[in-house]
XYZ file of C-alpha atoms in Angstrom:
326
model
C 34.502 -12.666 -73.278
C 36.255 -10.343 -75.704
C 37.458 -11.743 -79.021
C 41.172 -12.609 -78.883
C 43.749 -10.945 -81.062
C 44.619 -12.676 -84.331
C 48.215 -13.395 -83.325
C 46.913 -15.465 -80.397
C 45.053 -17.885 -82.655
C 46.514 -21.419 -82.336
C 48.721 -22.517 -85.217
C 46.780 -24.797 -87.546
C 50.021 -26.447 -88.699
C 51.016 -27.385 -85.140
C 47.570 -28.762 -84.391
C 47.613 -30.798 -87.616
C 51.009 -32.225 -86.680
C 49.751 -33.393 -83.299
C 46.643 -34.706 -85.016
C 48.963 -36.754 -87.213
C 50.481 -38.231 -84.047
C 47.060 -39.578 -83.123
C 46.702 -41.036 -86.624
C 50.081 -42.778 -86.349
C 49.139 -44.321 -83.000
C 45.925 -45.549 -84.636
C 48.025 -47.701 -86.995
C 48.905 -49.955 -84.062
C 46.252 -49.290 -81.395
C 42.564 -49.651 -82.248
C 39.652 -47.901 -80.544
C 41.502 -45.901 -77.874
C 41.252 -42.431 -79.399
C 40.262 -40.733 -76.129
C 43.279 -42.209 -74.322
C 45.605 -41.064 -77.109
C 44.110 -37.562 -76.924
C 44.584 -37.579 -73.147
C 48.254 -38.519 -73.504
C 48.817 -35.692 -76.002
C 47.103 -33.239 -73.631
C 49.351 -34.413 -70.784
C 52.445 -33.853 -72.917
C 51.267 -30.346 -73.770
C 50.863 -29.669 -70.033
C 54.151 -31.331 -69.014
C 52.095 -33.705 -66.875
C 52.052 -37.406 -66.009
C 49.362 -39.998 -66.667
C 47.927 -42.950 -64.781
C 46.518 -45.556 -67.183
C 44.001 -48.022 -65.794
C 42.774 -51.035 -67.704
C 42.550 -54.812 -67.608
C 45.542 -56.870 -68.805
C 45.747 -57.205 -72.571
C 44.172 -53.815 -73.243
C 47.177 -52.502 -75.217
C 48.448 -50.115 -72.527
C 52.108 -50.895 -73.185
C 51.625 -50.888 -76.956
C 49.932 -47.491 -76.690
C 52.939 -45.939 -74.935
C 55.481 -47.530 -77.277
C 53.584 -46.346 -80.333
C 53.225 -42.822 -78.959
C 56.977 -42.586 -78.383
C 57.643 -43.859 -81.917
C 55.265 -41.300 -83.443
C 56.908 -38.487 -81.441
C 60.469 -39.778 -82.008
C 61.122 -39.818 -78.259
C 63.168 -42.191 -76.138
C 61.155 -44.551 -73.957
C 61.969 -47.098 -71.265
C 59.746 -49.621 -69.516
C 60.065 -50.758 -65.899
C 58.046 -53.714 -64.639
C 57.217 -52.833 -61.035
C 57.532 -55.826 -58.709
C 57.550 -56.256 -54.895
C 61.361 -56.577 -54.829
C 62.097 -53.509 -56.972
C 64.357 -51.000 -55.193
C 64.406 -47.192 -55.620
C 67.902 -47.336 -57.116
C 66.612 -49.688 -59.817
C 64.585 -46.736 -61.134
C 66.611 -43.623 -60.366
C 70.097 -45.079 -60.720
C 72.843 -45.486 -58.123
C 76.500 -44.944 -57.318
C 78.733 -47.738 -58.609
C 82.311 -48.339 -57.452
C 84.871 -48.320 -60.246
C 87.862 -50.449 -59.212
C 90.076 -48.916 -61.910
C 89.705 -45.357 -60.625
C 88.921 -46.273 -56.996
C 85.986 -43.842 -57.187
C 82.227 -44.023 -57.240
C 80.415 -43.018 -60.424
C 76.713 -42.523 -61.022
C 74.983 -45.023 -63.264
C 71.727 -43.637 -64.632
C 68.541 -45.594 -64.073
C 65.663 -46.009 -66.551
C 64.040 -42.781 -65.281
C 66.525 -40.888 -67.488
C 64.338 -41.030 -70.586
C 61.544 -39.063 -72.272
C 58.655 -41.463 -71.661
C 58.940 -43.757 -68.650
C 56.402 -46.577 -68.642
C 55.926 -47.627 -65.012
C 54.116 -50.901 -65.598
C 51.822 -52.072 -62.764
C 53.071 -49.348 -60.427
C 50.825 -50.586 -57.612
C 52.758 -53.880 -57.389
C 55.788 -52.288 -55.743
C 56.025 -51.108 -52.080
C 55.504 -47.431 -51.149
C 59.260 -46.839 -50.707
C 59.876 -47.589 -54.373
C 56.723 -45.793 -55.515
C 57.961 -42.701 -53.669
C 61.241 -42.769 -55.581
C 59.333 -41.310 -58.525
C 57.983 -38.322 -56.599
C 61.031 -36.083 -57.048
C 61.324 -37.055 -60.704
C 57.660 -36.289 -61.358
C 57.559 -33.009 -59.442
C 61.060 -31.535 -59.767
C 62.123 -33.332 -62.981
C 65.417 -34.288 -61.406
C 67.011 -37.102 -59.407
C 69.098 -36.389 -56.305
C 71.816 -38.912 -55.489
C 74.649 -38.315 -53.023
C 73.543 -34.714 -52.552
C 73.764 -33.869 -56.264
C 70.681 -33.039 -58.343
C 70.751 -34.529 -61.830
C 68.219 -33.058 -64.296
C 66.045 -35.365 -66.370
C 65.640 -35.003 -70.144
C 63.020 -32.651 -71.563
C 60.361 -33.679 -72.367
C 59.915 -36.084 -69.477
C 56.707 -37.927 -68.692
C 55.749 -40.835 -66.431
C 52.985 -43.065 -67.728
C 52.042 -45.517 -64.983
C 49.669 -48.428 -65.453
C 47.593 -50.326 -62.960
C 45.131 -53.195 -63.110
C 41.643 -52.339 -61.778
C 40.526 -55.923 -61.085
C 43.449 -57.719 -59.441
C 44.281 -56.336 -56.002
C 46.059 -59.285 -54.353
C 49.685 -58.427 -53.657
C 49.290 -54.752 -54.570
C 50.121 -51.524 -52.745
C 47.538 -48.810 -53.528
C 49.091 -45.483 -54.456
C 48.857 -42.925 -51.625
C 46.763 -39.822 -52.242
C 49.862 -37.600 -52.297
C 51.275 -39.540 -55.245
C 47.953 -39.860 -57.047
C 47.700 -36.078 -56.904
C 50.960 -35.837 -58.877
C 49.350 -37.442 -61.916
C 47.785 -34.861 -64.194
C 45.267 -37.310 -65.683
C 43.852 -40.719 -64.924
C 42.794 -42.371 -68.170
C 40.765 -45.562 -68.283
C 41.153 -47.972 -71.177
C 37.846 -49.808 -71.627
C 37.580 -53.125 -73.395
C 37.143 -52.504 -77.137
C 33.769 -52.592 -78.823
C 33.035 -55.581 -81.044
C 33.866 -53.774 -84.291
C 37.227 -52.685 -82.895
C 38.025 -56.134 -81.526
C 37.288 -57.653 -84.933
C 39.686 -55.131 -86.483
C 42.383 -56.083 -83.956
C 42.055 -59.752 -84.903
C 41.999 -58.894 -88.610
C 45.287 -57.000 -88.245
C 46.901 -59.913 -86.416
C 45.590 -62.340 -89.041
C 47.209 -60.147 -91.681
C 50.594 -60.398 -89.938
C 50.643 -57.445 -87.535
C 53.480 -57.793 -85.018
C 53.150 -55.476 -81.990
C 56.915 -55.782 -81.429
C 57.686 -54.337 -84.878
C 55.987 -50.959 -85.124
C 57.986 -49.910 -88.170
C 56.548 -52.830 -90.130
C 53.086 -51.622 -89.070
C 53.827 -48.310 -90.793
C 54.313 -46.191 -87.653
C 56.642 -43.284 -88.450
C 57.888 -40.265 -86.472
C 55.697 -37.281 -87.415
C 56.698 -34.867 -84.645
C 59.437 -34.343 -82.092
C 60.521 -32.417 -79.023
C 60.722 -29.166 -81.022
C 57.081 -29.439 -82.096
C 56.022 -30.139 -78.500
C 57.978 -27.112 -77.262
C 56.312 -24.781 -79.777
C 52.872 -26.212 -79.020
C 53.414 -25.789 -75.270
C 54.362 -22.152 -75.825
C 51.077 -21.577 -77.667
C 49.055 -23.389 -74.986
C 50.596 -21.067 -72.387
C 49.126 -18.092 -74.284
C 45.557 -19.443 -74.272
C 43.406 -16.864 -72.476
C 41.206 -17.628 -69.474
C 38.488 -15.170 -68.462
C 38.018 -14.430 -64.745
C 34.550 -16.020 -64.927
C 36.062 -19.294 -66.186
C 38.740 -19.216 -63.487
C 35.959 -18.849 -60.936
C 34.095 -21.765 -62.517
C 37.157 -24.043 -62.195
C 37.501 -23.080 -58.529
C 33.784 -23.584 -57.858
C 33.830 -27.073 -59.404
C 36.798 -28.101 -57.255
C 35.354 -26.561 -54.090
C 32.060 -28.357 -54.692
C 33.850 -31.725 -54.483
C 35.046 -30.803 -50.973
C 31.433 -30.285 -49.887
C 30.013 -33.447 -51.471
C 28.445 -35.747 -48.841
C 29.648 -38.780 -50.835
C 33.324 -37.836 -50.667
C 35.768 -38.032 -47.768
C 38.436 -36.233 -49.805
C 37.823 -33.468 -52.332
C 40.028 -31.891 -54.975
C 43.100 -30.010 -53.719
C 44.311 -26.637 -55.073
C 46.845 -28.618 -57.138
C 43.886 -30.348 -58.743
C 42.355 -26.976 -59.607
C 45.546 -25.858 -61.349
C 45.644 -29.191 -63.179
C 42.066 -28.710 -64.424
C 42.963 -25.224 -65.626
C 46.020 -26.573 -67.491
C 44.186 -29.433 -69.205
C 41.282 -27.147 -70.161
C 43.720 -24.730 -71.828
C 45.359 -27.575 -73.755
C 41.965 -28.861 -74.903
C 40.924 -25.356 -76.010
C 44.167 -25.062 -78.003
C 43.637 -28.470 -79.633
C 40.117 -27.344 -80.541
C 41.563 -24.293 -82.327
C 40.448 -21.669 -79.814
C 42.720 -19.107 -78.093
C 40.444 -18.969 -75.026
C 38.908 -21.449 -72.572
C 35.168 -22.038 -72.308
C 33.227 -23.755 -69.497
C 32.657 -26.665 -71.897
C 36.428 -27.212 -72.026
C 36.444 -27.458 -68.239
C 33.566 -29.960 -68.295
C 35.265 -32.048 -71.001
C 38.427 -32.529 -68.914
C 36.877 -32.655 -65.430
C 36.538 -36.441 -65.235
C 40.040 -37.499 -66.347
C 41.661 -34.658 -64.374
C 39.747 -35.067 -61.102
C 38.617 -38.712 -60.825
C 41.799 -39.843 -59.029
C 41.962 -36.808 -56.728
C 38.778 -37.586 -54.790
C 37.958 -40.376 -52.363
C 34.565 -41.940 -51.769
C 33.173 -42.458 -48.276
C 32.817 -46.116 -47.336
C 29.042 -45.817 -46.929
C 28.747 -44.228 -50.384
C 30.656 -47.133 -51.941
C 28.329 -49.604 -50.223
C 25.376 -47.762 -51.766
C 26.890 -48.182 -55.240
C 27.974 -44.570 -55.689
C 30.927 -44.122 -58.064
C 33.467 -41.352 -58.482
C 32.138 -40.701 -61.977
C 28.573 -40.235 -60.733
C 29.717 -37.838 -58.006
C 31.619 -35.725 -60.552
C 28.531 -35.720 -62.803
C 26.471 -34.427 -59.874
C 29.046 -31.739 -59.078
C 29.184 -30.516 -62.691
C 25.396 -30.411 -62.829
C 25.127 -28.420 -59.585
C 27.759 -25.698 -60.197
C 26.349 -22.683 -62.097
C 27.966 -22.212 -65.502
C 29.136 -18.663 -66.317
C 27.539 -17.061 -69.353
């Protein structure tokens, strides 16, 4: 690949600012650096994130702290079996004084929407987010109402408790740019969590924890503009396509990655290259983002699951089998 022009080099100041966002989140959330990085990448790509982790893993705290560090508005919706689509998008309300209906905005009209335990609500309500996620608007009574910019859905789900849940359909899973898993913290991190609480840390008071806004929507807009200029060689484009096509031929999978998944992998690879200070994408960038970008877009065959095969192991096999361009 030819060396890029100097004016295409990512701005060090912008990258440092977004690095400071990760540092601010670290004041409240311990040991989840990869998840924080994934959320920043999703914001650079104007994408949405599915967070998976056991209860008590600081998923909600992570989102609240991120919004505080970026000085963005955030709302949280607890998804329950009786939640209706209008409870999220908003609805028409009759005003007796004017004898007219007026639109009352729902919690989706925000910058960061935390959809907590999204798999606990029926498909009808889950689907109410599809237009918001894809078109960034809400249509009510034939009128499209644009959502704020930036807008991002961060949905959480519990990987161990399936009773009373409604698994997300593949079409909606495909709308999420990344699926990030929050593992239980290592011992050293868990000790630090307890030490902070013993010292008086209150997760409901982030300002007291020292979390401050270090960036905003303007910084995100400038960073996104730079990410859009990151160069991708034809060989790397071919590599992204080959990786995605290989999932469709895997004997362990009943569903491979769609073309939307390929464009998502390209977008996240460009964002990761930009965050690494490079104005061009390498195959290593593609490999680094393949798991979080593709793990929720594939489906294991039943017999493969019975044999103990996992999505992660299949993606490892695919990445090892696809020739890397030189």
